[in-house]
């Protein structure tokens, strides 16, 4: 089974500053990687995904993430945040190696991003 | 618009009572999932279903039951055996292995 580590539970940042939310995963087998955002009392919304190809992935709302296989990381970045980006962000990994379970996602514990004016 | 509908949004359970959470999707997805979310713990998988009439236990299935009689529907029953049911429950679906999961807006369950 995969384990997903989001290194920061809380990230406070001022508006228009850059931000990086960190995510590391355990398995070295072929993986699919995702970042989701959750606003209060709502479900999760997909920000971006890495399935294959270019290691730099661009998503919605100006977010991007870079897949680093050697470091088993998939950090999320935004060059300039807005107050509306305040939300909880979840990294998720799907293990597609041999014997994997269909569509099984493993989630990190989440990072609360708070953007201050 | 296609999507996932969870109902009710808020649900209260008395001690010793079973309650059922509804999840309906019109995305024509084969796979459906139930997650439990507790503060600071991320999402934990309760049950999932790959196709109609088939489902598998996730990591925390004890005290829960599901059915998958129709492709569109995947209801979750929280039984009286679940001793700590207070949580936010999320339903999701996906079309296949390579596609991400789509989530409903969740049901918040509380104990009276």
mmCIF file with all atom_site columns, C-alpha atoms in Angstrom:
data_model
loop_
_atom_site.group_PDB
_atom_site.id
_atom_site.type_symbol
_atom_site.label_atom_id
_atom_site.label_alt_id
_atom_site.label_comp_id
_atom_site.label_asym_id
_atom_site.label_entity_id
_atom_site.label_seq_id
_atom_site.pdbx_PDB_ins_code
_atom_site.Cartn_x
_atom_site.Cartn_y
_atom_site.Cartn_z
_atom_site.occupancy
_atom_site.B_iso_or_equiv
_atom_site.pdbx_formal_charge
_atom_site.auth_seq_id
_atom_site.auth_comp_id
_atom_site.auth_asym_id
_atom_site.auth_atom_id
_atom_site.pdbx_PDB_model_num
ATOM 1   C CA . UNK A 1 1   ? 0.000   0.000  0.000   1.00 0.00 ? 1   UNK A CA 1
ATOM 2   C CA . UNK A 1 2   ? 1.011   3.551  -0.637  1.00 0.00 ? 2   UNK A CA 1
ATOM 3   C CA . UNK A 1 3   ? 1.571   6.166  1.997   1.00 0.00 ? 3   UNK A CA 1
ATOM 4   C CA . UNK A 1 4   ? 1.319   9.857  1.215   1.00 0.00 ? 4   UNK A CA 1
ATOM 5   C CA . UNK A 1 5   ? 2.977   12.507 3.354   1.00 0.00 ? 5   UNK A CA 1
ATOM 6   C CA . UNK A 1 6   ? 2.000   16.135 3.264   1.00 0.00 ? 6   UNK A CA 1
ATOM 7   C CA . UNK A 1 7   ? 4.758   17.726 5.252   1.00 0.00 ? 7   UNK A CA 1
ATOM 8   C CA . UNK A 1 8   ? 2.886   20.838 6.361   1.00 0.00 ? 8   UNK A CA 1
ATOM 9   C CA . UNK A 1 9   ? -0.514  20.726 8.019   1.00 0.00 ? 9   UNK A CA 1
ATOM 10  C CA . UNK A 1 10  ? -0.855  24.532 7.939   1.00 0.00 ? 10  UNK A CA 1
ATOM 11  C CA . UNK A 1 11  ? 0.628   27.043 5.508   1.00 0.00 ? 11  UNK A CA 1
ATOM 12  C CA . UNK A 1 12  ? -0.103  30.743 6.144   1.00 0.00 ? 12  UNK A CA 1
ATOM 13  C CA . UNK A 1 13  ? 0.895   33.172 3.429   1.00 0.00 ? 13  UNK A CA 1
ATOM 14  C CA . UNK A 1 14  ? 0.173   36.754 2.431   1.00 0.00 ? 14  UNK A CA 1
ATOM 15  C CA . UNK A 1 15  ? -1.789  37.612 -0.676  1.00 0.00 ? 15  UNK A CA 1
ATOM 16  C CA . UNK A 1 16  ? 0.266   37.769 -3.893  1.00 0.00 ? 16  UNK A CA 1
ATOM 17  C CA . UNK A 1 17  ? 3.115   35.780 -2.352  1.00 0.00 ? 17  UNK A CA 1
ATOM 18  C CA . UNK A 1 18  ? 4.261   32.481 -3.887  1.00 0.00 ? 18  UNK A CA 1
ATOM 19  C CA . UNK A 1 19  ? 3.397   29.211 -2.186  1.00 0.00 ? 19  UNK A CA 1
ATOM 20  C CA . UNK A 1 20  ? 4.565   25.590 -2.305  1.00 0.00 ? 20  UNK A CA 1
ATOM 21  C CA . UNK A 1 21  ? 2.645   22.722 -0.708  1.00 0.00 ? 21  UNK A CA 1
ATOM 22  C CA . UNK A 1 22  ? 4.764   19.631 -0.334  1.00 0.00 ? 22  UNK A CA 1
ATOM 23  C CA . UNK A 1 23  ? 3.799   16.031 -1.013  1.00 0.00 ? 23  UNK A CA 1
ATOM 24  C CA . UNK A 1 24  ? 5.870   12.854 -0.871  1.00 0.00 ? 24  UNK A CA 1
ATOM 25  C CA . UNK A 1 25  ? 4.744   9.308  -1.515  1.00 0.00 ? 25  UNK A CA 1
ATOM 26  C CA . UNK A 1 26  ? 6.219   5.940  -0.662  1.00 0.00 ? 26  UNK A CA 1
ATOM 27  C CA . UNK A 1 27  ? 6.083   3.640  -3.653  1.00 0.00 ? 27  UNK A CA 1
ATOM 28  C CA . UNK A 1 28  ? 8.591   3.500  -6.466  1.00 0.00 ? 28  UNK A CA 1
ATOM 29  C CA . UNK A 1 29  ? 6.271   1.653  -8.838  1.00 0.00 ? 29  UNK A CA 1
ATOM 30  C CA . UNK A 1 30  ? 4.282   3.368  -11.553 1.00 0.00 ? 30  UNK A CA 1
ATOM 31  C CA . UNK A 1 31  ? 1.921   5.903  -10.029 1.00 0.00 ? 31  UNK A CA 1
ATOM 32  C CA . UNK A 1 32  ? -0.682  8.440  -10.952 1.00 0.00 ? 32  UNK A CA 1
ATOM 33  C CA . UNK A 1 33  ? -0.638  11.617 -8.891  1.00 0.00 ? 33  UNK A CA 1
ATOM 34  C CA . UNK A 1 34  ? -3.340  14.133 -8.058  1.00 0.00 ? 34  UNK A CA 1
ATOM 35  C CA . UNK A 1 35  ? -3.943  17.318 -6.134  1.00 0.00 ? 35  UNK A CA 1
ATOM 36  C CA . UNK A 1 36  ? -7.430  18.149 -4.895  1.00 0.00 ? 36  UNK A CA 1
ATOM 37  C CA . UNK A 1 37  ? -8.810  21.273 -3.204  1.00 0.00 ? 37  UNK A CA 1
ATOM 38  C CA . UNK A 1 38  ? -11.591 21.327 -0.625  1.00 0.00 ? 38  UNK A CA 1
ATOM 39  C CA . UNK A 1 39  ? -13.517 24.400 0.450   1.00 0.00 ? 39  UNK A CA 1
ATOM 40  C CA . UNK A 1 40  ? -15.398 24.295 3.784   1.00 0.00 ? 40  UNK A CA 1
ATOM 41  C CA . UNK A 1 41  ? -18.300 21.832 3.902   1.00 0.00 ? 41  UNK A CA 1
ATOM 42  C CA . UNK A 1 42  ? -17.809 20.820 0.287   1.00 0.00 ? 42  UNK A CA 1
ATOM 43  C CA . UNK A 1 43  ? -16.441 17.856 -1.585  1.00 0.00 ? 43  UNK A CA 1
ATOM 44  C CA . UNK A 1 44  ? -13.055 17.649 -3.251  1.00 0.00 ? 44  UNK A CA 1
ATOM 45  C CA . UNK A 1 45  ? -12.361 19.305 -6.577  1.00 0.00 ? 45  UNK A CA 1
ATOM 46  C CA . UNK A 1 46  ? -9.560  18.162 -8.862  1.00 0.00 ? 46  UNK A CA 1
ATOM 47  C CA . UNK A 1 47  ? -6.799  20.767 -9.296  1.00 0.00 ? 47  UNK A CA 1
ATOM 48  C CA . UNK A 1 48  ? -4.450  18.790 -11.502 1.00 0.00 ? 48  UNK A CA 1
ATOM 49  C CA . UNK A 1 49  ? -3.235  15.305 -12.329 1.00 0.00 ? 49  UNK A CA 1
ATOM 50  C CA . UNK A 1 50  ? -0.107  13.555 -13.504 1.00 0.00 ? 50  UNK A CA 1
ATOM 51  C CA . UNK A 1 51  ? -0.657  10.368 -15.495 1.00 0.00 ? 51  UNK A CA 1
ATOM 52  C CA . UNK A 1 52  ? 2.384   10.337 -17.790 1.00 0.00 ? 52  UNK A CA 1
ATOM 53  C CA . UNK A 1 53  ? 4.478   12.583 -20.012 1.00 0.00 ? 53  UNK A CA 1
ATOM 54  C CA . UNK A 1 54  ? 5.809   15.963 -18.964 1.00 0.00 ? 54  UNK A CA 1
ATOM 55  C CA . UNK A 1 55  ? 6.733   16.111 -15.303 1.00 0.00 ? 55  UNK A CA 1
ATOM 56  C CA . UNK A 1 56  ? 5.457   19.673 -14.980 1.00 0.00 ? 56  UNK A CA 1
ATOM 57  C CA . UNK A 1 57  ? 1.686   19.669 -14.807 1.00 0.00 ? 57  UNK A CA 1
ATOM 58  C CA . UNK A 1 58  ? -0.518  22.723 -14.997 1.00 0.00 ? 58  UNK A CA 1
ATOM 59  C CA . UNK A 1 59  ? -3.927  22.816 -13.380 1.00 0.00 ? 59  UNK A CA 1
ATOM 60  C CA . UNK A 1 60  ? -6.812  25.123 -12.696 1.00 0.00 ? 60  UNK A CA 1
ATOM 61  C CA . UNK A 1 61  ? -6.654  28.423 -10.825 1.00 0.00 ? 61  UNK A CA 1
ATOM 62  C CA . UNK A 1 62  ? -2.995  28.985 -11.768 1.00 0.00 ? 62  UNK A CA 1
ATOM 63  C CA . UNK A 1 63  ? -1.631  26.006 -9.847  1.00 0.00 ? 63  UNK A CA 1
ATOM 64  C CA . UNK A 1 64  ? 1.097   23.700 -11.132 1.00 0.00 ? 64  UNK A CA 1
ATOM 65  C CA . UNK A 1 65  ? 2.942   20.688 -9.782  1.00 0.00 ? 65  UNK A CA 1
ATOM 66  C CA . UNK A 1 66  ? 6.148   18.891 -10.623 1.00 0.00 ? 66  UNK A CA 1
ATOM 67  C CA . UNK A 1 67  ? 6.571   15.137 -10.519 1.00 0.00 ? 67  UNK A CA 1
ATOM 68  C CA . UNK A 1 68  ? 10.019  14.093 -9.296  1.00 0.00 ? 68  UNK A CA 1
ATOM 69  C CA . UNK A 1 69  ? 10.390  10.339 -9.550  1.00 0.00 ? 69  UNK A CA 1
ATOM 70  C CA . UNK A 1 70  ? 13.805  10.123 -7.881  1.00 0.00 ? 70  UNK A CA 1
ATOM 71  C CA . UNK A 1 71  ? 12.565  12.044 -4.853  1.00 0.00 ? 71  UNK A CA 1
ATOM 72  C CA . UNK A 1 72  ? 9.048   10.517 -4.984  1.00 0.00 ? 72  UNK A CA 1
ATOM 73  C CA . UNK A 1 73  ? 7.589   13.983 -4.677  1.00 0.00 ? 73  UNK A CA 1
ATOM 74  C CA . UNK A 1 74  ? 4.753   15.925 -6.279  1.00 0.00 ? 74  UNK A CA 1
ATOM 75  C CA . UNK A 1 75  ? 4.859   19.445 -4.839  1.00 0.00 ? 75  UNK A CA 1
ATOM 76  C CA . UNK A 1 76  ? 2.137   21.965 -5.656  1.00 0.00 ? 76  UNK A CA 1
ATOM 77  C CA . UNK A 1 77  ? 3.052   25.562 -6.460  1.00 0.00 ? 77  UNK A CA 1
ATOM 78  C CA . UNK A 1 78  ? 1.443   28.866 -7.277  1.00 0.00 ? 78  UNK A CA 1
ATOM 79  C CA . UNK A 1 79  ? 3.479   31.991 -8.045  1.00 0.00 ? 79  UNK A CA 1
ATOM 80  C CA . UNK A 1 80  ? 0.975   34.456 -6.597  1.00 0.00 ? 80  UNK A CA 1
ATOM 81  C CA . UNK A 1 81  ? -1.895  33.454 -4.317  1.00 0.00 ? 81  UNK A CA 1
ATOM 82  C CA . UNK A 1 82  ? -5.256  35.120 -3.774  1.00 0.00 ? 82  UNK A CA 1
ATOM 83  C CA . UNK A 1 83  ? -7.474  35.205 -0.732  1.00 0.00 ? 83  UNK A CA 1
ATOM 84  C CA . UNK A 1 84  ? -9.869  32.917 -2.611  1.00 0.00 ? 84  UNK A CA 1
ATOM 85  C CA . UNK A 1 85  ? -7.179  30.196 -2.592  1.00 0.00 ? 85  UNK A CA 1
ATOM 86  C CA . UNK A 1 86  ? -7.761  29.709 1.137   1.00 0.00 ? 86  UNK A CA 1
ATOM 87  C CA . UNK A 1 87  ? -8.804  26.062 1.398   1.00 0.00 ? 87  UNK A CA 1
ATOM 88  C CA . UNK A 1 88  ? -7.540  22.611 2.301   1.00 0.00 ? 88  UNK A CA 1
ATOM 89  C CA . UNK A 1 89  ? -5.388  20.839 -0.270  1.00 0.00 ? 89  UNK A CA 1
ATOM 90  C CA . UNK A 1 90  ? -4.995  17.089 -0.574  1.00 0.00 ? 90  UNK A CA 1
ATOM 91  C CA . UNK A 1 91  ? -2.347  15.131 -2.412  1.00 0.00 ? 91  UNK A CA 1
ATOM 92  C CA . UNK A 1 92  ? -3.394  11.682 -3.634  1.00 0.00 ? 92  UNK A CA 1
ATOM 93  C CA . UNK A 1 93  ? -1.563  8.779  -5.236  1.00 0.00 ? 93  UNK A CA 1
ATOM 94  C CA . UNK A 1 94  ? -2.919  5.861  -7.231  1.00 0.00 ? 94  UNK A CA 1
ATOM 95  C CA . UNK A 1 95  ? -0.663  2.835  -7.392  1.00 0.00 ? 95  UNK A CA 1
ATOM 96  C CA . UNK A 1 96  ? -0.813  1.181  -10.796 1.00 0.00 ? 96  UNK A CA 1
ATOM 97  C CA . UNK A 1 97  ? 1.881   -1.377 -10.230 1.00 0.00 ? 97  UNK A CA 1
ATOM 98  C CA . UNK A 1 98  ? 1.310   -5.113 -10.417 1.00 0.00 ? 98  UNK A CA 1
ATOM 99  C CA . UNK A 1 99  ? -1.509  -6.299 -8.189  1.00 0.00 ? 99  UNK A CA 1
ATOM 100 C CA . UNK A 1 100 ? -2.893  -2.824 -7.649  1.00 0.00 ? 100 UNK A CA 1
ATOM 101 C CA . UNK A 1 101 ? -6.548  -2.197 -6.928  1.00 0.00 ? 101 UNK A CA 1
ATOM 102 C CA . UNK A 1 102 ? -8.705  -0.490 -9.512  1.00 0.00 ? 102 UNK A CA 1
ATOM 103 C CA . UNK A 1 103 ? -8.680  3.271  -8.997  1.00 0.00 ? 103 UNK A CA 1
ATOM 104 C CA . UNK A 1 104 ? -7.591  3.008  -5.388  1.00 0.00 ? 104 UNK A CA 1
ATOM 105 C CA . UNK A 1 105 ? -6.462  6.428  -4.188  1.00 0.00 ? 105 UNK A CA 1
ATOM 106 C CA . UNK A 1 106 ? -4.320  7.038  -1.131  1.00 0.00 ? 106 UNK A CA 1
ATOM 107 C CA . UNK A 1 107 ? -4.671  10.497 0.369   1.00 0.00 ? 107 UNK A CA 1
ATOM 108 C CA . UNK A 1 108 ? -2.378  12.639 2.439   1.00 0.00 ? 108 UNK A CA 1
ATOM 109 C CA . UNK A 1 109 ? -3.736  14.251 5.578   1.00 0.00 ? 109 UNK A CA 1
ATOM 110 C CA . UNK A 1 110 ? -4.170  17.608 3.909   1.00 0.00 ? 110 UNK A CA 1
ATOM 111 C CA . UNK A 1 111 ? -2.592  21.054 4.094   1.00 0.00 ? 111 UNK A CA 1
ATOM 112 C CA . UNK A 1 112 ? -4.662  24.041 5.151   1.00 0.00 ? 112 UNK A CA 1
ATOM 113 C CA . UNK A 1 113 ? -3.597  27.038 3.069   1.00 0.00 ? 113 UNK A CA 1
ATOM 114 C CA . UNK A 1 114 ? -4.621  30.363 4.577   1.00 0.00 ? 114 UNK A CA 1
ATOM 115 C CA . UNK A 1 115 ? -4.060  33.503 2.546   1.00 0.00 ? 115 UNK A CA 1
ATOM 116 C CA . UNK A 1 116 ? -3.976  36.776 4.503   1.00 0.00 ? 116 UNK A CA 1
ATOM 117 C CA . UNK A 1 117 ? -4.608  40.217 3.013   1.00 0.00 ? 117 UNK A CA 1
ATOM 118 C CA . UNK B 2 1   ? -25.137 18.849 -15.683 1.00 0.00 ? 1   UNK B CA 1
ATOM 119 C CA . UNK B 2 2   ? -23.514 15.560 -14.775 1.00 0.00 ? 2   UNK B CA 1
ATOM 120 C CA . UNK B 2 3   ? -22.364 15.018 -11.246 1.00 0.00 ? 3   UNK B CA 1
ATOM 121 C CA . UNK B 2 4   ? -22.642 13.233 -7.946  1.00 0.00 ? 4   UNK B CA 1
ATOM 122 C CA . UNK B 2 5   ? -25.476 13.968 -5.549  1.00 0.00 ? 5   UNK B CA 1
ATOM 123 C CA . UNK B 2 6   ? -25.195 13.114 -1.886  1.00 0.00 ? 6   UNK B CA 1
ATOM 124 C CA . UNK B 2 7   ? -28.133 13.400 0.468   1.00 0.00 ? 7   UNK B CA 1
ATOM 125 C CA . UNK B 2 8   ? -28.901 14.518 3.021   1.00 0.00 ? 8   UNK B CA 1
ATOM 126 C CA . UNK B 2 9   ? -26.312 17.226 3.611   1.00 0.00 ? 9   UNK B CA 1
ATOM 127 C CA . UNK B 2 10  ? -26.697 16.906 7.393   1.00 0.00 ? 10  UNK B CA 1
ATOM 128 C CA . UNK B 2 11  ? -27.833 13.801 9.266   1.00 0.00 ? 11  UNK B CA 1
ATOM 129 C CA . UNK B 2 12  ? -28.318 13.029 12.924  1.00 0.00 ? 12  UNK B CA 1
ATOM 130 C CA . UNK B 2 13  ? -28.244 9.560  14.403  1.00 0.00 ? 13  UNK B CA 1
ATOM 131 C CA . UNK B 2 14  ? -29.519 8.340  17.721  1.00 0.00 ? 14  UNK B CA 1
ATOM 132 C CA . UNK B 2 15  ? -27.601 5.753  19.686  1.00 0.00 ? 15  UNK B CA 1
ATOM 133 C CA . UNK B 2 16  ? -28.285 2.232  18.395  1.00 0.00 ? 16  UNK B CA 1
ATOM 134 C CA . UNK B 2 17  ? -29.809 3.427  15.142  1.00 0.00 ? 17  UNK B CA 1
ATOM 135 C CA . UNK B 2 18  ? -28.809 2.562  11.584  1.00 0.00 ? 18  UNK B CA 1
ATOM 136 C CA . UNK B 2 19  ? -28.757 5.382  9.050   1.00 0.00 ? 19  UNK B CA 1
ATOM 137 C CA . UNK B 2 20  ? -28.322 5.335  5.285   1.00 0.00 ? 20  UNK B CA 1
ATOM 138 C CA . UNK B 2 21  ? -26.481 7.925  3.249   1.00 0.00 ? 21  UNK B CA 1
ATOM 139 C CA . UNK B 2 22  ? -27.458 8.306  -0.374  1.00 0.00 ? 22  UNK B CA 1
ATOM 140 C CA . UNK B 2 23  ? -25.079 8.703  -3.316  1.00 0.00 ? 23  UNK B CA 1
ATOM 141 C CA . UNK B 2 24  ? -26.294 9.006  -6.901  1.00 0.00 ? 24  UNK B CA 1
ATOM 142 C CA . UNK B 2 25  ? -24.238 9.745  -10.015 1.00 0.00 ? 25  UNK B CA 1
ATOM 143 C CA . UNK B 2 26  ? -25.252 10.462 -13.596 1.00 0.00 ? 26  UNK B CA 1
ATOM 144 C CA . UNK B 2 27  ? -21.724 10.394 -15.003 1.00 0.00 ? 27  UNK B CA 1
ATOM 145 C CA . UNK B 2 28  ? -22.041 6.802  -16.267 1.00 0.00 ? 28  UNK B CA 1
ATOM 146 C CA . UNK B 2 29  ? -19.049 5.853  -14.130 1.00 0.00 ? 29  UNK B CA 1
ATOM 147 C CA . UNK B 2 30  ? -18.387 2.200  -13.321 1.00 0.00 ? 30  UNK B CA 1
ATOM 148 C CA . UNK B 2 31  ? -16.471 2.700  -10.071 1.00 0.00 ? 31  UNK B CA 1
ATOM 149 C CA . UNK B 2 32  ? -17.842 4.298  -6.918  1.00 0.00 ? 32  UNK B CA 1
ATOM 150 C CA . UNK B 2 33  ? -16.282 4.923  -3.534  1.00 0.00 ? 33  UNK B CA 1
ATOM 151 C CA . UNK B 2 34  ? -17.137 5.968  0.032   1.00 0.00 ? 34  UNK B CA 1
ATOM 152 C CA . UNK B 2 35  ? -14.692 7.892  2.181   1.00 0.00 ? 35  UNK B CA 1
ATOM 153 C CA . UNK B 2 36  ? -14.775 9.101  5.728   1.00 0.00 ? 36  UNK B CA 1
ATOM 154 C CA . UNK B 2 37  ? -13.108 12.403 6.585   1.00 0.00 ? 37  UNK B CA 1
ATOM 155 C CA . UNK B 2 38  ? -12.074 13.382 10.105  1.00 0.00 ? 38  UNK B CA 1
ATOM 156 C CA . UNK B 2 39  ? -10.178 16.582 10.958  1.00 0.00 ? 39  UNK B CA 1
ATOM 157 C CA . UNK B 2 40  ? -6.445  16.200 10.374  1.00 0.00 ? 40  UNK B CA 1
ATOM 158 C CA . UNK B 2 41  ? -6.745  12.647 9.061   1.00 0.00 ? 41  UNK B CA 1
ATOM 159 C CA . UNK B 2 42  ? -7.387  13.108 5.394   1.00 0.00 ? 42  UNK B CA 1
ATOM 160 C CA . UNK B 2 43  ? -9.752  10.712 3.637   1.00 0.00 ? 43  UNK B CA 1
ATOM 161 C CA . UNK B 2 44  ? -10.043 7.057  4.576   1.00 0.00 ? 44  UNK B CA 1
ATOM 162 C CA . UNK B 2 45  ? -11.631 4.529  2.260   1.00 0.00 ? 45  UNK B CA 1
ATOM 163 C CA . UNK B 2 46  ? -14.665 2.678  3.630   1.00 0.00 ? 46  UNK B CA 1
ATOM 164 C CA . UNK B 2 47  ? -15.955 0.680  0.650   1.00 0.00 ? 47  UNK B CA 1
ATOM 165 C CA . UNK B 2 48  ? -15.614 0.765  -3.103  1.00 0.00 ? 48  UNK B CA 1
ATOM 166 C CA . UNK B 2 49  ? -17.393 -0.831 -6.019  1.00 0.00 ? 49  UNK B CA 1
ATOM 167 C CA . UNK B 2 50  ? -15.963 -1.518 -9.457  1.00 0.00 ? 50  UNK B CA 1
ATOM 168 C CA . UNK B 2 51  ? -19.176 -2.689 -11.121 1.00 0.00 ? 51  UNK B CA 1
ATOM 169 C CA . UNK B 2 52  ? -22.813 -3.325 -10.311 1.00 0.00 ? 52  UNK B CA 1
ATOM 170 C CA . UNK B 2 53  ? -23.424 -6.066 -7.734  1.00 0.00 ? 53  UNK B CA 1
ATOM 171 C CA . UNK B 2 54  ? -19.807 -6.070 -6.642  1.00 0.00 ? 54  UNK B CA 1
ATOM 172 C CA . UNK B 2 55  ? -18.070 -4.173 -3.852  1.00 0.00 ? 55  UNK B CA 1
ATOM 173 C CA . UNK B 2 56  ? -14.951 -4.451 -1.735  1.00 0.00 ? 56  UNK B CA 1
ATOM 174 C CA . UNK B 2 57  ? -13.967 -3.396 1.761   1.00 0.00 ? 57  UNK B CA 1
ATOM 175 C CA . UNK B 2 58  ? -11.638 -0.485 2.153   1.00 0.00 ? 58  UNK B CA 1
ATOM 176 C CA . UNK B 2 59  ? -9.461  0.335  5.127   1.00 0.00 ? 59  UNK B CA 1
ATOM 177 C CA . UNK B 2 60  ? -12.199 1.059  7.681   1.00 0.00 ? 60  UNK B CA 1
ATOM 178 C CA . UNK B 2 61  ? -15.226 -1.037 6.665   1.00 0.00 ? 61  UNK B CA 1
ATOM 179 C CA . UNK B 2 62  ? -16.184 -2.235 10.163  1.00 0.00 ? 62  UNK B CA 1
ATOM 180 C CA . UNK B 2 63  ? -19.566 -0.863 11.197  1.00 0.00 ? 63  UNK B CA 1
ATOM 181 C CA . UNK B 2 64  ? -20.572 0.055  7.637   1.00 0.00 ? 64  UNK B CA 1
ATOM 182 C CA . UNK B 2 65  ? -22.410 -1.700 4.822   1.00 0.00 ? 65  UNK B CA 1
ATOM 183 C CA . UNK B 2 66  ? -23.098 -0.885 1.169   1.00 0.00 ? 66  UNK B CA 1
ATOM 184 C CA . UNK B 2 67  ? -25.026 -2.130 -1.828  1.00 0.00 ? 67  UNK B CA 1
ATOM 185 C CA . UNK B 2 68  ? -24.614 -1.594 -5.564  1.00 0.00 ? 68  UNK B CA 1
ATOM 186 C CA . UNK B 2 69  ? -27.818 -2.729 -7.243  1.00 0.00 ? 69  UNK B CA 1
ATOM 187 C CA . UNK B 2 70  ? -27.710 -0.006 -9.885  1.00 0.00 ? 70  UNK B CA 1
ATOM 188 C CA . UNK B 2 71  ? -24.806 1.620  -11.679 1.00 0.00 ? 71  UNK B CA 1
ATOM 189 C CA . UNK B 2 72  ? -25.985 5.065  -10.616 1.00 0.00 ? 72  UNK B CA 1
ATOM 190 C CA . UNK B 2 73  ? -26.426 4.396  -6.913  1.00 0.00 ? 73  UNK B CA 1
ATOM 191 C CA . UNK B 2 74  ? -24.116 3.375  -4.057  1.00 0.00 ? 74  UNK B CA 1
ATOM 192 C CA . UNK B 2 75  ? -25.813 3.911  -0.674  1.00 0.00 ? 75  UNK B CA 1
ATOM 193 C CA . UNK B 2 76  ? -23.845 3.610  2.556   1.00 0.00 ? 76  UNK B CA 1
ATOM 194 C CA . UNK B 2 77  ? -25.413 2.364  5.783   1.00 0.00 ? 77  UNK B CA 1
ATOM 195 C CA . UNK B 2 78  ? -23.800 3.358  9.053   1.00 0.00 ? 78  UNK B CA 1
ATOM 196 C CA . UNK B 2 79  ? -24.815 0.635  11.473  1.00 0.00 ? 79  UNK B CA 1
ATOM 197 C CA . UNK B 2 80  ? -25.107 0.718  15.255  1.00 0.00 ? 80  UNK B CA 1
ATOM 198 C CA . UNK B 2 81  ? -21.863 -1.286 15.339  1.00 0.00 ? 81  UNK B CA 1
ATOM 199 C CA . UNK B 2 82  ? -19.964 1.829  14.251  1.00 0.00 ? 82  UNK B CA 1
ATOM 200 C CA . UNK B 2 83  ? -19.140 3.315  17.642  1.00 0.00 ? 83  UNK B CA 1
ATOM 201 C CA . UNK B 2 84  ? -17.725 6.603  16.444  1.00 0.00 ? 84  UNK B CA 1
ATOM 202 C CA . UNK B 2 85  ? -19.774 7.589  13.394  1.00 0.00 ? 85  UNK B CA 1
ATOM 203 C CA . UNK B 2 86  ? -19.506 11.364 13.707  1.00 0.00 ? 86  UNK B CA 1
ATOM 204 C CA . UNK B 2 87  ? -17.648 12.466 10.568  1.00 0.00 ? 87  UNK B CA 1
ATOM 205 C CA . UNK B 2 88  ? -17.944 13.966 7.114   1.00 0.00 ? 88  UNK B CA 1
ATOM 206 C CA . UNK B 2 89  ? -18.738 11.296 4.513   1.00 0.00 ? 89  UNK B CA 1
ATOM 207 C CA . UNK B 2 90  ? -17.759 11.704 0.879   1.00 0.00 ? 90  UNK B CA 1
ATOM 208 C CA . UNK B 2 91  ? -18.881 9.675  -2.106  1.00 0.00 ? 91  UNK B CA 1
ATOM 209 C CA . UNK B 2 92  ? -16.837 9.584  -5.314  1.00 0.00 ? 92  UNK B CA 1
ATOM 210 C CA . UNK B 2 93  ? -16.884 7.934  -8.719  1.00 0.00 ? 93  UNK B CA 1
ATOM 211 C CA . UNK B 2 94  ? -14.482 7.373  -11.588 1.00 0.00 ? 94  UNK B CA 1
ATOM 212 C CA . UNK B 2 95  ? -14.819 6.055  -15.094 1.00 0.00 ? 95  UNK B CA 1
ATOM 213 C CA . UNK B 2 96  ? -11.734 3.865  -15.069 1.00 0.00 ? 96  UNK B CA 1
ATOM 214 C CA . UNK B 2 97  ? -8.293  3.289  -13.637 1.00 0.00 ? 97  UNK B CA 1
ATOM 215 C CA . UNK B 2 98  ? -6.598  6.216  -15.323 1.00 0.00 ? 98  UNK B CA 1
ATOM 216 C CA . UNK B 2 99  ? -9.158  8.889  -14.593 1.00 0.00 ? 99  UNK B CA 1
ATOM 217 C CA . UNK B 2 100 ? -9.432  10.883 -11.391 1.00 0.00 ? 100 UNK B CA 1
ATOM 218 C CA . UNK B 2 101 ? -12.331 10.560 -9.007  1.00 0.00 ? 101 UNK B CA 1
ATOM 219 C CA . UNK B 2 102 ? -15.217 13.006 -8.935  1.00 0.00 ? 102 UNK B CA 1
ATOM 220 C CA . UNK B 2 103 ? -16.639 13.843 -5.525  1.00 0.00 ? 103 UNK B CA 1
ATOM 221 C CA . UNK B 2 104 ? -20.041 14.728 -4.158  1.00 0.00 ? 104 UNK B CA 1
ATOM 222 C CA . UNK B 2 105 ? -20.520 17.546 -1.664  1.00 0.00 ? 105 UNK B CA 1
ATOM 223 C CA . UNK B 2 106 ? -20.609 15.230 1.326   1.00 0.00 ? 106 UNK B CA 1
ATOM 224 C CA . UNK B 2 107 ? -22.906 14.333 4.210   1.00 0.00 ? 107 UNK B CA 1
ATOM 225 C CA . UNK B 2 108 ? -22.106 15.419 7.750   1.00 0.00 ? 108 UNK B CA 1
ATOM 226 C CA . UNK B 2 109 ? -23.256 12.827 10.276  1.00 0.00 ? 109 UNK B CA 1
ATOM 227 C CA . UNK B 2 110 ? -23.620 13.658 13.954  1.00 0.00 ? 110 UNK B CA 1
ATOM 228 C CA . UNK B 2 111 ? -24.739 11.728 17.015  1.00 0.00 ? 111 UNK B CA 1
ATOM 229 C CA . UNK B 2 112 ? -27.655 13.004 19.068  1.00 0.00 ? 112 UNK B CA 1
#
